[in-house]
Short mmCIF file of C-alpha atoms and ligand atoms in Angstrom, two decimals:
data_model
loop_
_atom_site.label_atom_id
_atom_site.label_comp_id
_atom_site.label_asym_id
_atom_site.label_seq_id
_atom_site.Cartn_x
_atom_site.Cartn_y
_atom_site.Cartn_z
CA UNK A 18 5.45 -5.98 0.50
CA UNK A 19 4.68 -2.91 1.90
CA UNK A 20 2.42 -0.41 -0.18
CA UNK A 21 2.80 3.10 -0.15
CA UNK A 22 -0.04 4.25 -2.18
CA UNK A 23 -3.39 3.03 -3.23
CA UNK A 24 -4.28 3.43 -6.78
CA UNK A 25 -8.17 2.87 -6.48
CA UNK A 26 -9.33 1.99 -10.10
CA UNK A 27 -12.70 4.15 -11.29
CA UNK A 28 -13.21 2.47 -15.02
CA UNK A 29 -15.92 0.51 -14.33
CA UNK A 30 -17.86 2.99 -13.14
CA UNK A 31 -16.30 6.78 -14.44
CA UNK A 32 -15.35 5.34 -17.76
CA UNK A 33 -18.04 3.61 -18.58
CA UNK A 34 -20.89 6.27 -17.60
CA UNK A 35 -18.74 8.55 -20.25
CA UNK A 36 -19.03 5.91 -22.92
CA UNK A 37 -21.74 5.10 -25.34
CA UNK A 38 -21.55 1.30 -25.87
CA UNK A 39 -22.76 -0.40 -22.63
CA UNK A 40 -20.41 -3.38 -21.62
CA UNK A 41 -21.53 -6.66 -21.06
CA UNK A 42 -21.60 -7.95 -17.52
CA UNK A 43 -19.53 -10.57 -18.20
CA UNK A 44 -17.08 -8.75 -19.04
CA UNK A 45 -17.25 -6.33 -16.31
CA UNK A 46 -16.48 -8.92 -13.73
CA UNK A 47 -13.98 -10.53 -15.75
CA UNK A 48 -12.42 -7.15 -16.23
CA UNK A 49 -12.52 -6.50 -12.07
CA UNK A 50 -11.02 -10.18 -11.33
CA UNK A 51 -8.03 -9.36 -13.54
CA UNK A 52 -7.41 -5.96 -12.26
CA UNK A 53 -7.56 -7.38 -8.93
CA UNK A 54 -5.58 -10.49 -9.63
CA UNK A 55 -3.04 -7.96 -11.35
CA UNK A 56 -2.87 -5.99 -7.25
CA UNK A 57 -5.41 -3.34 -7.33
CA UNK A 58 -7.17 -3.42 -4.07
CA UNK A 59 -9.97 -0.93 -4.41
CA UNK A 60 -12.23 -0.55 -7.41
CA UNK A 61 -15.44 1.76 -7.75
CA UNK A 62 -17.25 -1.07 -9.90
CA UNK A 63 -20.77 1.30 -10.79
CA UNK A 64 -22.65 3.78 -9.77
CA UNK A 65 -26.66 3.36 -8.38
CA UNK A 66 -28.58 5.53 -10.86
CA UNK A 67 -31.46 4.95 -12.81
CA UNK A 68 -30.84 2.78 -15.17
CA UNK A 69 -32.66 5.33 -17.87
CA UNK A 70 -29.99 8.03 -16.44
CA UNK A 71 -26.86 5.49 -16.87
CA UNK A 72 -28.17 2.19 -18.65
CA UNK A 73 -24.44 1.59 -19.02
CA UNK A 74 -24.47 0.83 -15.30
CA UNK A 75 -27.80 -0.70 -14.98
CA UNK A 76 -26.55 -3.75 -13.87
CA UNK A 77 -24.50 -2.50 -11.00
CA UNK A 78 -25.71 -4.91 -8.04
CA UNK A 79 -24.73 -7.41 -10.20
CA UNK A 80 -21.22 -6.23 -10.40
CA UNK A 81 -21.24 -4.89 -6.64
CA UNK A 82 -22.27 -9.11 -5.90
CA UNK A 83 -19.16 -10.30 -8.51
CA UNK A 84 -17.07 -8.10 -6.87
CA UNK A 85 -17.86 -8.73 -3.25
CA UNK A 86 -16.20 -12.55 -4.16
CA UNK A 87 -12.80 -10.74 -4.44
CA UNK A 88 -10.71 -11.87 -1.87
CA UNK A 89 -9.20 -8.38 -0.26
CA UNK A 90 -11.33 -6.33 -3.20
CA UNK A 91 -12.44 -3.04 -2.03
CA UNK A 92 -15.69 -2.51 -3.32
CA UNK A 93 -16.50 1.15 -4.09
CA UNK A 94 -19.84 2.81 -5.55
CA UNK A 95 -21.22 5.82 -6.63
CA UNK A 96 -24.50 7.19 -5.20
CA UNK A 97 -26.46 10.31 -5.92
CA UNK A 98 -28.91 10.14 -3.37
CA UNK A 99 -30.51 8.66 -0.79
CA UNK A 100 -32.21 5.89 -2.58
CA UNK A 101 -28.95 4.69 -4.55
CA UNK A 102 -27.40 4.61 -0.88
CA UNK A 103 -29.94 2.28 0.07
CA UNK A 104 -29.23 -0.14 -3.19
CA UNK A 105 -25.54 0.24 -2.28
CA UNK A 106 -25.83 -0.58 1.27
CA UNK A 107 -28.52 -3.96 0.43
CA UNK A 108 -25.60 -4.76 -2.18
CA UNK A 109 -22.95 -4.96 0.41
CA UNK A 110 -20.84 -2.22 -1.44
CA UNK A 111 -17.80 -2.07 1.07
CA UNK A 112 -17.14 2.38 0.55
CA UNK A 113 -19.64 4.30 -0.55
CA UNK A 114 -18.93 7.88 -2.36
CA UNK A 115 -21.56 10.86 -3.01
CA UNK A 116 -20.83 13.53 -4.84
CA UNK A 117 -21.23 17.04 -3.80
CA UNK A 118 -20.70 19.54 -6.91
CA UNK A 119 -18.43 22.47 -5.37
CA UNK A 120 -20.38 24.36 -8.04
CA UNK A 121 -23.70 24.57 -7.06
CA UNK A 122 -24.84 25.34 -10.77
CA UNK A 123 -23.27 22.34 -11.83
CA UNK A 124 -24.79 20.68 -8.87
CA UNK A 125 -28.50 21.81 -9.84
CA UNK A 126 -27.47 20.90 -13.21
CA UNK A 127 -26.23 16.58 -12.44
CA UNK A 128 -28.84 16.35 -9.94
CA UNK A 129 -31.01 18.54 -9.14
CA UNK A 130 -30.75 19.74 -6.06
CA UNK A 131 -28.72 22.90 -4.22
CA UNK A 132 -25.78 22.26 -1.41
CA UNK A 133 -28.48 22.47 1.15
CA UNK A 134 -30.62 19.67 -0.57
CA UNK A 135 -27.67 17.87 -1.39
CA UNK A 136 -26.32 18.04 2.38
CA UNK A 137 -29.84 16.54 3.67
CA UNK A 138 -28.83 14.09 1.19
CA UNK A 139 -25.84 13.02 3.00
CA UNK A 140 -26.94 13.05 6.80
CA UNK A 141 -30.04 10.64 5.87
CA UNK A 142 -27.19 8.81 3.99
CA UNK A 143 -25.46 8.92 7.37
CA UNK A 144 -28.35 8.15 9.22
CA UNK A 145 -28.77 4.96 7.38
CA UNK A 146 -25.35 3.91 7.32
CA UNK A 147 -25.15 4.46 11.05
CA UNK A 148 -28.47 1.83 11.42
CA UNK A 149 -26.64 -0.81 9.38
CA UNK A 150 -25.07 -3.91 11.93
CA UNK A 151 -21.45 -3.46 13.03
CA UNK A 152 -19.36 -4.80 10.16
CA UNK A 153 -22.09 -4.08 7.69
CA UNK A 154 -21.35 -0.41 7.39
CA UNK A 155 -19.52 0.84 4.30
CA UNK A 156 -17.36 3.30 4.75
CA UNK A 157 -19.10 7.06 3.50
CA UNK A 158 -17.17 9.37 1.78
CA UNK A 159 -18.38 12.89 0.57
CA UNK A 160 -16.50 13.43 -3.17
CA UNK A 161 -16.06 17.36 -3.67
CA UNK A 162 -16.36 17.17 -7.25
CA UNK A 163 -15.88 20.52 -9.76
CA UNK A 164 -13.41 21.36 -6.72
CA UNK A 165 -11.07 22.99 -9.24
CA UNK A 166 -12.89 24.44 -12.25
CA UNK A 167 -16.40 24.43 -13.83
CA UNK A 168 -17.16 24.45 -16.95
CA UNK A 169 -20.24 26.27 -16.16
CA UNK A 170 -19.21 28.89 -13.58
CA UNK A 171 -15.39 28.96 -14.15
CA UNK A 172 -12.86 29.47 -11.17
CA UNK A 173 -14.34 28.01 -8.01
CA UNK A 174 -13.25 30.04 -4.85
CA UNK A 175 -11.08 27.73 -2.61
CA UNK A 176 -12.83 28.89 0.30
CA UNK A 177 -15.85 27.54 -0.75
CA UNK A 178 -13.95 24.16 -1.60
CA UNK A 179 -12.98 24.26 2.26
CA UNK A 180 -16.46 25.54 3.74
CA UNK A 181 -18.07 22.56 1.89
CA UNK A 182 -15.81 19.94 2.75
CA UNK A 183 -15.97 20.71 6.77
CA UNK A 184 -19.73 20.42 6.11
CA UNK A 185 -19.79 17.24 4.67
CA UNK A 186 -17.46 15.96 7.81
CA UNK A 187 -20.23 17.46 10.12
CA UNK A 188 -22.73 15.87 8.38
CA UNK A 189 -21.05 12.86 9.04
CA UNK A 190 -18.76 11.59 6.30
CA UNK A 191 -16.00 9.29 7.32
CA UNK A 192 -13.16 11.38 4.68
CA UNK A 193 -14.43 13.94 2.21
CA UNK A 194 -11.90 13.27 -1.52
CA UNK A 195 -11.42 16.22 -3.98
CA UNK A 196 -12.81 15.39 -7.60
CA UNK A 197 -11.03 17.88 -10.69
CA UNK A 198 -14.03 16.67 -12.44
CA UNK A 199 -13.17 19.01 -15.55
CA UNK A 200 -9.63 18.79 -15.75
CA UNK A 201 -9.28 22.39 -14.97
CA UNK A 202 -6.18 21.26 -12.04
CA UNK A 203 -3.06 22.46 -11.88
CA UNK A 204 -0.16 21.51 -9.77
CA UNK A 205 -0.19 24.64 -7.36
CA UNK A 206 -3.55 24.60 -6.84
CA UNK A 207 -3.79 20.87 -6.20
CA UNK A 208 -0.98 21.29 -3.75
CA UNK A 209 -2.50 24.57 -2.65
CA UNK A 210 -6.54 23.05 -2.25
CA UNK A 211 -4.98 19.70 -0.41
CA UNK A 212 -3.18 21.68 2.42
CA UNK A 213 -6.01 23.95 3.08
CA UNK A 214 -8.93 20.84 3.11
CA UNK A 215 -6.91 18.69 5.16
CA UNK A 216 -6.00 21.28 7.77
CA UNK A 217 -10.01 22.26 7.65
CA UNK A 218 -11.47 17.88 7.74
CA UNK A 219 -7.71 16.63 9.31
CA UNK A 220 -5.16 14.87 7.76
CA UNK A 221 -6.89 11.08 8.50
CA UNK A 222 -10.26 12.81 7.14
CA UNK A 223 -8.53 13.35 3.80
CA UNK A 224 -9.78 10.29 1.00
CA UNK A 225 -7.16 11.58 -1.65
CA UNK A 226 -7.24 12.64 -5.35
CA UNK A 227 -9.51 12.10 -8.52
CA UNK A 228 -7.99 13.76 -11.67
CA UNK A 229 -8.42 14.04 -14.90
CA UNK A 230 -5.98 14.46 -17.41
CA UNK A 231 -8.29 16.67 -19.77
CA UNK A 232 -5.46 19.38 -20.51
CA UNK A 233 -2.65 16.76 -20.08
CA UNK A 234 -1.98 17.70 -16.50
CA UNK A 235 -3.24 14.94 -14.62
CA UNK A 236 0.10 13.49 -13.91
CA UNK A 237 1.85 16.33 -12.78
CA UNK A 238 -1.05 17.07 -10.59
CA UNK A 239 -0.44 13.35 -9.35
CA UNK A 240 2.91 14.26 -8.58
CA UNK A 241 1.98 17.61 -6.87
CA UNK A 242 -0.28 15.32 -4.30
CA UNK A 243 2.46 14.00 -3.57
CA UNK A 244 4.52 16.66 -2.17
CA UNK A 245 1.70 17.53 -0.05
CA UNK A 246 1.85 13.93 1.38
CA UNK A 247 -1.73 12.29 -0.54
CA UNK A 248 -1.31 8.94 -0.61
CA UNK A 249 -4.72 7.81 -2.73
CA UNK A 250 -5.57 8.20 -6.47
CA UNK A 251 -8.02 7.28 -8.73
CA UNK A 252 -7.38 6.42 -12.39
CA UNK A 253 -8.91 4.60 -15.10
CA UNK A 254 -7.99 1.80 -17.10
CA UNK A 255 -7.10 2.84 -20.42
CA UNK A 256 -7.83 6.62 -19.78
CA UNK A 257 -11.31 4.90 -20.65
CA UNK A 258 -14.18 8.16 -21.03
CA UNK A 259 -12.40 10.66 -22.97
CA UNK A 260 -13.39 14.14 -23.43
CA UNK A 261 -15.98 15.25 -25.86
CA UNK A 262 -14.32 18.57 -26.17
CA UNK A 263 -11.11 17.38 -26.04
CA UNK A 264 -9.88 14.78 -28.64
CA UNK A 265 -6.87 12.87 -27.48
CA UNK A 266 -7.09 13.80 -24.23
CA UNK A 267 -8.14 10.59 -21.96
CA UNK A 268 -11.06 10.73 -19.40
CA UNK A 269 -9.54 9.75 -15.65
CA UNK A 270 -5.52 9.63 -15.23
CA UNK A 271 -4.76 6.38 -17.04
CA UNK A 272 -4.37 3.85 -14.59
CA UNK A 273 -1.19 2.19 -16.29
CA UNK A 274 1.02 5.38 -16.74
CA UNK A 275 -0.06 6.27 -12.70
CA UNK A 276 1.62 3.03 -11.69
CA UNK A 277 4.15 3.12 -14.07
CA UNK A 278 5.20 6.37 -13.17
CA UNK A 279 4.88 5.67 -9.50
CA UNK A 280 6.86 2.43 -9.43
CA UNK A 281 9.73 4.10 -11.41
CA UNK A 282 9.72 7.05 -8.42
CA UNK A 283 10.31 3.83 -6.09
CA UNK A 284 6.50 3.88 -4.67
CA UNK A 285 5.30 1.01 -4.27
CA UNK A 286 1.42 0.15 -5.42
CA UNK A 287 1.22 -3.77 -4.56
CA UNK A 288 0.44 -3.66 -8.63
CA UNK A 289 1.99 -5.93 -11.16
CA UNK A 290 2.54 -3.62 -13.84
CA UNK A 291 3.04 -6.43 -16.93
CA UNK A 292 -0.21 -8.02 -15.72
CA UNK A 293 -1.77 -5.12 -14.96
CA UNK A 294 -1.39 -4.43 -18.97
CA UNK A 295 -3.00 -7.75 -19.98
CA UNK A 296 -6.21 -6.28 -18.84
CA UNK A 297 -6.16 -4.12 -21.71
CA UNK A 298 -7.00 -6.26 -24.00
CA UNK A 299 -10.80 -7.09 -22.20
CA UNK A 300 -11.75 -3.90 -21.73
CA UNK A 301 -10.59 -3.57 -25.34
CA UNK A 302 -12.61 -6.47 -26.94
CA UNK A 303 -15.80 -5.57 -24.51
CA UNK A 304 -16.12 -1.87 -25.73
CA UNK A 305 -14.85 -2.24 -29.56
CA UNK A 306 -14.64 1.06 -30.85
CA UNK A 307 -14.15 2.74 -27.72
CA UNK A 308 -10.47 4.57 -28.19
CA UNK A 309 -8.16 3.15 -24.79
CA UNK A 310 -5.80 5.81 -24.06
CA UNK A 311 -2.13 5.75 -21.94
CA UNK A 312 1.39 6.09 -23.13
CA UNK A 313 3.23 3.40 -21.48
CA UNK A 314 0.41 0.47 -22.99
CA UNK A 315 1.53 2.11 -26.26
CA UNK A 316 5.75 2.57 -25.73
CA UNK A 317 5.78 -0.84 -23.67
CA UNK A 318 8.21 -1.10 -20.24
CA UNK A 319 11.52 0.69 -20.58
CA UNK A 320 14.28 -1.80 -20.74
CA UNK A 321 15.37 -3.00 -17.31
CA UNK A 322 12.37 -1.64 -15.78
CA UNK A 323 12.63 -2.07 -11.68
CA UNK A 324 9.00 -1.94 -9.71
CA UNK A 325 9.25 -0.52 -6.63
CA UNK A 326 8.74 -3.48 -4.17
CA UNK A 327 12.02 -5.42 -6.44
CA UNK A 328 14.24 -2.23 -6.08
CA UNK A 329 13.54 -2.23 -2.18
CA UNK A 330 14.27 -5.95 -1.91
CA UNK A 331 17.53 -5.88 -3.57
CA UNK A 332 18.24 -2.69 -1.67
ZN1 LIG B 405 -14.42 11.75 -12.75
#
């Protein structure tokens, strides 16, 4: 079966930093396994922080190792810096993303540090990537996160979206990814932002989308992507993370209505939706208490329901 799309799950590591309870890590990897088992072929399994920043993702070499054991897992982390590179690349993390804050208030807020500290950041990140042995270099991508809103300094030019993202490439990023880390998107923009960073990095140098559906919008930004050709999404299981500010609203896209509503459009995303619904229930039982978002978990299949991949065969 042919794929057209890659739904690359972020739960482990987006939903669970926005959570309080910390999930065991046995459940973690039996959470990745079934994901996997159910077709998803790239998950961002944690994020290399400090464990007294994130102790939810304290044990993420652990997971990284689990995960690793996947046959034809992608294995995606987080990094902040320099040093969590380093744990990533002795981990044997297979892609590894850092975040640049578009907003550099935001930016000085999460980390730290300004663009230009952030940008030395990612060429010694480079630099060490670039020492590893052939075969043992993950793949580096720059995440452009507040790209479409902050909720500290509002409206972020696009222009600045663009200068920053043909920095990161001469830095040395493999693909620079746009983050809508607030869930400030909207369809134009997305398809607006997409066009002009892919005609600044090229259209091979583009990693794809990470929404949230904060405001509800997160699907029909999906859809927007792709109109403008994107062909990579994140989402999280059960909408896991949520939104302080926002009750009801989930955190990431939830993973289940993305491939729902991409299978029904005739996409195909190598996922088996029914098993990819079974996983529910261990993220449920790990986190008790944690509210699991998504609309199609809740409504079940629609009678007759047709994935993708079975529509084209009996085409
Ligand atoms: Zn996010």
């Amino acid at each position: 079966m042919t794929i057209d799309l890659l739904v690359s799950e972020v739960g482990p590591r987006d939903g669970l930093q926005s959570i309080e309870s910390i999930m065991p890590l046995a459940a973690k990897k039996a959470w990745i396994s079934a994901e996997a088992a159910a077709g998803v072929s790239e998950i961002e399994v944690g994020s290399f922080v400090p464990a007294k920043i994130l102790p939810q993702l304290a044990d993420t070499a652990e997971v990284v190792a689990h995960a690793r054991t996947v046959p034809g897992l992608t294995v995606a982390v987080l990094v902040p810096n320099l040093r969590g590179a380093q744990d990533a690349v002795a981990a044997g993390a297979h892609k590894i993303t850092v975040p640049l804050s578009v907003s550099e208030t935001h930016s000085l807020k999460n980390v730290r540090r300004t663009h230009a500290q952030m940008l030395e950041e990612v060429r010694a990140i480079v630099e060490l990537i670039r020492s590893q042995p052939e075969g043992r270099r993950p793949k580096f991508e720059g995440g452009l996160s507040t790209a479409f809103g902050c909720t500290l300094e509002g409206p972020i030019p696009a222009d600045k979206v663009v200068e920053l993202a043909g920095r990161l490439m001469d830095c040395g990023c493999d693909e620079v990814g746009l983050s809508d880390t607030t869930g400030y998107a909207n369809p134009s923009q997305v398809k607006d932002l997409v066009r002009r960073v892919r005609a600044e990095v090229g259209e091979e140098a583009f990693a794809g989308l990470h929404l949230h559906n904060t405001r509800g919008l997160g699907l029909a930004n999906v859809v927007a992507g792709l109109e403008v050709g994107v062909t990579t999404f994140d989402s999280s299981l059960g909408g896991l993370g949520g939104c302080p500010f926002a009750p009801g609203a989930s955190g990431n896209i939830v993973t289940e209505d993305l491939v729902f509503m991409l299978e029904s459009m005739g996409l195909s995303t190598g996922i088996d939706l029914p098993r990819l619904l079974e996983v529910r229930r261990i993220v449920a039982e790990a986190v008790p208490g944690e509210e699991l978002y998504g609309f199609t978990p809740d409504a079940g299949l629609p009678l007759g329901f047709a994935p993708a991949g079975r529509k084209a065969d009996a085409a």
